[in-house]
XYZ file of C-alpha atoms in Angstrom:
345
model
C 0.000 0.000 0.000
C 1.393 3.407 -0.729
C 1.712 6.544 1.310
C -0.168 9.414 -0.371
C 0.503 12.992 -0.644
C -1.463 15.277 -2.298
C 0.261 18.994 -2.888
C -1.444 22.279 -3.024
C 0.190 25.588 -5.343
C -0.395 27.720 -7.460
C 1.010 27.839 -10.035
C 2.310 24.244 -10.539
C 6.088 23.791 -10.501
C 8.049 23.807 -13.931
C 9.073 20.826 -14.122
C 7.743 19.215 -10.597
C 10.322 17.146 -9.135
C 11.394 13.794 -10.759
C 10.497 10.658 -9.729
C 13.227 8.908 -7.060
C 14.112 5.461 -6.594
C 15.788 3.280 -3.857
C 16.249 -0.606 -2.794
C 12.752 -1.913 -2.632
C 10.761 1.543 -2.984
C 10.172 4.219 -4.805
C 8.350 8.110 -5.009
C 6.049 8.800 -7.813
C 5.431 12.296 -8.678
C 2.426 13.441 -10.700
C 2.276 16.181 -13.080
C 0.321 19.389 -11.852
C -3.157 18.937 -12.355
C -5.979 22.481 -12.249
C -8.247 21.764 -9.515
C -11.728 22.366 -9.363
C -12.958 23.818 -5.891
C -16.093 22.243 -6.451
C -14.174 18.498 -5.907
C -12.922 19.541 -2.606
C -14.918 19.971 1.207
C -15.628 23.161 2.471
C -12.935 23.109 5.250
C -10.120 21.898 2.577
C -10.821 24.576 0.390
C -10.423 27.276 3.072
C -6.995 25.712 4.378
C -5.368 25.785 0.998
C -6.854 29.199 -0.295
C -6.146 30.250 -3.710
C -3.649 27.491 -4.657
C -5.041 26.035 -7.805
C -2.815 23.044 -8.834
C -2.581 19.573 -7.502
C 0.482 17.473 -7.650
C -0.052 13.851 -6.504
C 2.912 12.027 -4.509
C 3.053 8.358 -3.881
C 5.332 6.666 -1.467
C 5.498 2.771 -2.713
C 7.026 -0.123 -1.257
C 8.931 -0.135 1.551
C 9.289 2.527 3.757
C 12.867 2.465 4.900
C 14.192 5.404 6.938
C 15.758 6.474 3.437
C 12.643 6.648 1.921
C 10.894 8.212 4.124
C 13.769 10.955 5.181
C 13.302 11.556 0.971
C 9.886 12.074 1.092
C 10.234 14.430 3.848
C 12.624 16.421 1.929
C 10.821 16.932 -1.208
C 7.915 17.974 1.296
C 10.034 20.793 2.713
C 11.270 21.775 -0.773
C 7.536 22.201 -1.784
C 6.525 24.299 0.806
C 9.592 26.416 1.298
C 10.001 27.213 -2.545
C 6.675 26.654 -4.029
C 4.717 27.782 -0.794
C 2.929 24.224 -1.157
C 0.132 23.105 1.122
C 0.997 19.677 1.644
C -2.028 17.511 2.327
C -0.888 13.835 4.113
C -4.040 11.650 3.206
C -3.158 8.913 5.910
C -3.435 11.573 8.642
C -5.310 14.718 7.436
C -2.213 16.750 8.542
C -1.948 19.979 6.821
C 1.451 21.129 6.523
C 2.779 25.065 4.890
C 4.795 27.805 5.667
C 2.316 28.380 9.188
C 3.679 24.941 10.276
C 1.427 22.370 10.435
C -2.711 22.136 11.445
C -5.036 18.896 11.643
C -7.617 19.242 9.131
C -11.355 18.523 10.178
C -13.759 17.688 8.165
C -17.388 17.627 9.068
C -20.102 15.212 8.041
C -21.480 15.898 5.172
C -25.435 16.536 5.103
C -27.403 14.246 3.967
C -28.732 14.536 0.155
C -31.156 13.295 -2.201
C -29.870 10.800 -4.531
C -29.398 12.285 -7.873
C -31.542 12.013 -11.150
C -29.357 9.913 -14.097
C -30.286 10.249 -17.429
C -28.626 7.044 -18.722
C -28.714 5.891 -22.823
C -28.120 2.649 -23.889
C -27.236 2.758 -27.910
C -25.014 0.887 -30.250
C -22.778 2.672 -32.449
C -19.870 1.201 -34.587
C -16.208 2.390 -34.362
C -15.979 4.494 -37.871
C -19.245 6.240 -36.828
C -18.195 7.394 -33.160
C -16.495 10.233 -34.257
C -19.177 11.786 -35.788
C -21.088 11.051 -32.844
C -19.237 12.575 -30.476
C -19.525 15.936 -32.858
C -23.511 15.209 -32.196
C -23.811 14.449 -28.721
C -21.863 18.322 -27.714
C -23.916 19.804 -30.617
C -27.657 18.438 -28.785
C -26.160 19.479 -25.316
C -25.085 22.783 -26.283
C -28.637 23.792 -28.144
C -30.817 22.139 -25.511
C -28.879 22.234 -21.873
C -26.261 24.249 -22.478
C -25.376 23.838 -18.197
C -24.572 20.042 -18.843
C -21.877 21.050 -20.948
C -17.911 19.739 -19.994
C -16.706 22.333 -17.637
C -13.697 19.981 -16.225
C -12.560 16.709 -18.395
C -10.886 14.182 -19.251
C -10.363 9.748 -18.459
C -9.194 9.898 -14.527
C -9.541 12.347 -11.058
C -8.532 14.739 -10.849
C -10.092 15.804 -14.406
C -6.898 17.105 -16.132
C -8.843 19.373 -18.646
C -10.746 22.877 -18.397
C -12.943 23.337 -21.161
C -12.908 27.057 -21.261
C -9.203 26.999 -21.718
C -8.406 23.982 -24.264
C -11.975 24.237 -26.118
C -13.920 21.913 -27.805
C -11.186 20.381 -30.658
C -9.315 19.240 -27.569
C -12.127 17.494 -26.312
C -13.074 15.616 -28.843
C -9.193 14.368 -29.561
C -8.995 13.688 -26.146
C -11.860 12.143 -25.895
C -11.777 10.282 -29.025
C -8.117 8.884 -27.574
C -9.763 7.653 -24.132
C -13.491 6.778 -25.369
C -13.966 3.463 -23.242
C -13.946 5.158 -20.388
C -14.545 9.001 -20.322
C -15.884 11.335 -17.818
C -16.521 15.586 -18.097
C -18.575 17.362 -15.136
C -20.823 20.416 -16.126
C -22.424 23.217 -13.979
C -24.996 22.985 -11.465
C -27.367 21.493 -11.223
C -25.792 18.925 -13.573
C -22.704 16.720 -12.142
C -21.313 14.301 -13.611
C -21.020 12.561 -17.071
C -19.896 9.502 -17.935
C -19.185 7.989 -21.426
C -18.560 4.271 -22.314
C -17.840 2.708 -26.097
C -16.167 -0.815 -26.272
C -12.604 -0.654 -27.374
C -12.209 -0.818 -31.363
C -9.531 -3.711 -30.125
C -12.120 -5.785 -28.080
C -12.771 -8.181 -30.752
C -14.435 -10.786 -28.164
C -17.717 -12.157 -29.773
C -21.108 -10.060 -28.636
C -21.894 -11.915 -24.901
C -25.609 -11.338 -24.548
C -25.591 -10.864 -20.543
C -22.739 -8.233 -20.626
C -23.110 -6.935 -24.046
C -20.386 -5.744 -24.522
C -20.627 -3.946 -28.281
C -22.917 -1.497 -26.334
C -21.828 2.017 -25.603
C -23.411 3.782 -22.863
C -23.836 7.665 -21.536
C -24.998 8.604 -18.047
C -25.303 12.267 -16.747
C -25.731 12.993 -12.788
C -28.633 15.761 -12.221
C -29.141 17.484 -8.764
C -32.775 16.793 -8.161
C -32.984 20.620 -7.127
C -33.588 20.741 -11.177
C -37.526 19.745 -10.851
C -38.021 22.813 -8.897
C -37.127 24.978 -11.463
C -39.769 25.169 -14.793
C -37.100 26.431 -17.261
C -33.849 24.087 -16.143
C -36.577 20.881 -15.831
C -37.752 22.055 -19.757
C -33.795 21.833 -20.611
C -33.495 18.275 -19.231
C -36.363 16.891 -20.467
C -35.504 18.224 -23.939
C -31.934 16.862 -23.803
C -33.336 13.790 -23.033
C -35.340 13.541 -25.582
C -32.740 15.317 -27.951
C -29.972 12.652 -27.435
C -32.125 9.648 -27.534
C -33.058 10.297 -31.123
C -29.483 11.758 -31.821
C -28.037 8.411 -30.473
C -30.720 6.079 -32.006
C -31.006 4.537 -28.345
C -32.086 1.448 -27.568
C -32.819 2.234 -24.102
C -32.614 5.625 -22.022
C -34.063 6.546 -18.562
C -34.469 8.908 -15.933
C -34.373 7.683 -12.713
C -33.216 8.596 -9.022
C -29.705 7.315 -8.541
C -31.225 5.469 -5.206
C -33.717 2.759 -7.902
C -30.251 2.779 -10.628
C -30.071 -0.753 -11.373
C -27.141 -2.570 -14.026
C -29.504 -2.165 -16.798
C -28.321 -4.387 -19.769
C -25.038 -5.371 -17.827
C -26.643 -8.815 -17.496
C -29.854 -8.503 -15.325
C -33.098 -7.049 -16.299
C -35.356 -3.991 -15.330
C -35.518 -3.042 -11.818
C -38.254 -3.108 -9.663
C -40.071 0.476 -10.137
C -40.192 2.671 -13.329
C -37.931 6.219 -13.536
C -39.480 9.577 -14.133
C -39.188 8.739 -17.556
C -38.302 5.916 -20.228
C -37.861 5.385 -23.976
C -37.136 2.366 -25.812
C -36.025 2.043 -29.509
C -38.274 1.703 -32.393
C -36.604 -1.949 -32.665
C -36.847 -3.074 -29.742
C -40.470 -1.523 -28.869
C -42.101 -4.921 -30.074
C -39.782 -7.199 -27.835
C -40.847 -4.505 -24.773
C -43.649 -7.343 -23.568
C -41.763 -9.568 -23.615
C -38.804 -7.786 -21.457
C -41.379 -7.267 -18.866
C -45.450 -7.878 -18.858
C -46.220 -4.651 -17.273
C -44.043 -2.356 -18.506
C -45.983 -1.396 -20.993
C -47.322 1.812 -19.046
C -43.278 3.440 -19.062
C -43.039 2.676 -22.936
C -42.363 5.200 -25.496
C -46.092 7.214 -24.622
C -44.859 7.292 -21.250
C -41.163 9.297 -22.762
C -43.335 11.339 -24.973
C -45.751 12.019 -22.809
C -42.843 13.651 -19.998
C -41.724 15.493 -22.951
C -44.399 17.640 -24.884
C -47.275 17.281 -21.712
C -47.673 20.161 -19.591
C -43.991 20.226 -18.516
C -45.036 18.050 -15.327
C -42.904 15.028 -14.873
C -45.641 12.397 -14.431
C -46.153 10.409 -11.704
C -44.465 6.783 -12.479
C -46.110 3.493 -11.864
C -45.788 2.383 -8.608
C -44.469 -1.244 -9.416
C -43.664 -3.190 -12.553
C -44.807 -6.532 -13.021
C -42.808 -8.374 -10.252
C -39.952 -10.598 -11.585
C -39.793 -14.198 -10.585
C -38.682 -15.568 -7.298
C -35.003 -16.591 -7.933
C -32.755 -19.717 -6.478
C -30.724 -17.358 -4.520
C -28.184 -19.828 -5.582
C -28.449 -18.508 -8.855
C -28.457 -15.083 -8.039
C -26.772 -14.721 -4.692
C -25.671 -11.104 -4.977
C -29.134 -9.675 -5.186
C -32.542 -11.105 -5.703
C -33.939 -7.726 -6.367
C -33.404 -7.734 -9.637
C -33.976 -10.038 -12.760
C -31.549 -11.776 -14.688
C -31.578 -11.519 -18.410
C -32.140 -15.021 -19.271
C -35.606 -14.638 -17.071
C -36.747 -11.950 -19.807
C -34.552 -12.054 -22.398
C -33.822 -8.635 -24.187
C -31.558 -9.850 -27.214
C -28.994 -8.049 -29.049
C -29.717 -6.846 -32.898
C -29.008 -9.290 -35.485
């Protein structure tokens, strides 16, 4: 297990220090990443102050008296030339140029679980490119707030849109496309973005289908108390799903998310909303007896009724009983081969 550092400045060091090696361990040093105040608490953001670059440090391996008299050097070095906050994760000790403070944070309050808007779509390598050009394009004419603000393929998010712009994106994107996250501005959060890799040449698997690509976008549910942001959701909504062809999107609270199409079935209650491709619309009884009542006149209904998200059902038809030896994760929800939802020929 490694000993973690994380380093506050502003602005980063050029270069930051290089990585150092002994017998049996070594320090990793991580370029200076922008931070975004909104990934930090309260209390963590006061202690730092305007520092606005993050440089992670990893002790790994042994910690010999060498290594650790090293580390403790390259600490001092950051805060006496850079002015560095150093943040030690294992202790919440905050260490600068006023010596060093224990850093408390409180409890967080409790929240409600966020909205997801999650589509399920297929879409074949030569085409994605294109699509990524389409999915900005529908964000930015119809919820222009769920646009990237930070981005990129790991935390921290390396990238601010508003100073590498939208050609970096999308060839940074395009690069890092299995697995590819951007957060917006309130009240949306965060986005994630999933394509198989154009080198996963394993055969289709129908419980994990894994030729699927997938987008889900966090919402703060504070957006259903405001007319004009709920109008921008439910529009992007409906926007991407025909953009991206879907065969299945959703709203739903975060707290009913289920693995939908990653090998089990529908859960137990409906979202606030639900569309299902034209293709797949016929195989919909099939899926699930009852829910019929969340099809596609439930989507269009959210979308062009009186701007009132509907009130779901309360239940969909209940799924079998299973052999909790054949399911002994989580009987809540239905496995694929009870109603079978196969991939397009």
């Amino acid at each position: 297990m490694s000993y973690d550092l994380n380093i506050y400045l502003s602005p980063g060091p050029q270069p930051v220090p290089d990585p150092v090696e002994g017998l049996g361990w070594q320090i990793a040093v991580y370029p200076a990443t922008p931070i975004d105040p909104d990934d930090m608490p309260v209390e963590l953001r006061a202690a730092i102050g305007p520092r606005s670059h993050l440089v992670s440090v990893h002790l790994e391996g042994a910690r010999t008296s060498r290594a650790e008299d090293t580390l403790a050097q390259m600490i001092e070095q950051f805060v006496l030339y850079d002015n560095a906050v150093v943040h030690d994760l294992q202790t919440d000790l905050l260490t600068s140029q006023k010596g060093v403070q224990q850093l408390i944070i409180a409890p967080p309050e409790p929240r409600p679980a966020p909205l997801v808007m999650e589509w399920i779509y297929r879409c074949a390598a030569p085409g994605r490119a294109a699509l990524r050009e389409r999915i900005l394009d529908v964000i930015a004419a119809t919820a222009p707030k769920a646009m990237p603000r930070r981005y990129g393929s790991f935390e921290p998010m390396p990238f601010t849109f508003a100073e590498t712009g939208r050609a970096h994106l999308l060839e940074d994107w395009g690069r890092e496309e299995w697995s590819y996250f951007w957060r917006g501005s309130a009240p949306y959060q965060w986005c994630f973005h999933h394509a198989p890799m154009v080198t996963d040449v394993r055969p289709p698997n129908e419980m994990e289908l894994y030729e699927w690509c997938s987008m889900s976008l966090h919402v703060s549910q504070r957006i259903l108390k405001t007319k004009k942001d709920k109008a921008a959701m439910l529009a992007l909504f409906a926007a991407l799903s025909e953009a991206l062809d879907v065969v299945y999107a959703e709203i739903v609270s975060e707290a009913d998310r289920g693995p939908l199409f990653k090998g089990y079935g529908l859960p137990p209650r409906a979202g606030l909303a639900c569309v299902i491709g034209p293709d797949y619309a016929p195989h919909w009884p099939d899926f699930v007896e009852g829910s019929k009542a969340i099809g596609q006149h439930h989507m269009r209904d959210s979308i062009i009724g009186d701007d009132i998200l509907p009130v779901p059902p309360e239940t969909l038809h209940a799924p079998p009983q299973l052999d909790p030896l054949n399911n002994p994760l989580n009987t809540k929800w239905a496995r694929a081969e009870i109603f079978p939802f196969k991939p397009l020929s």
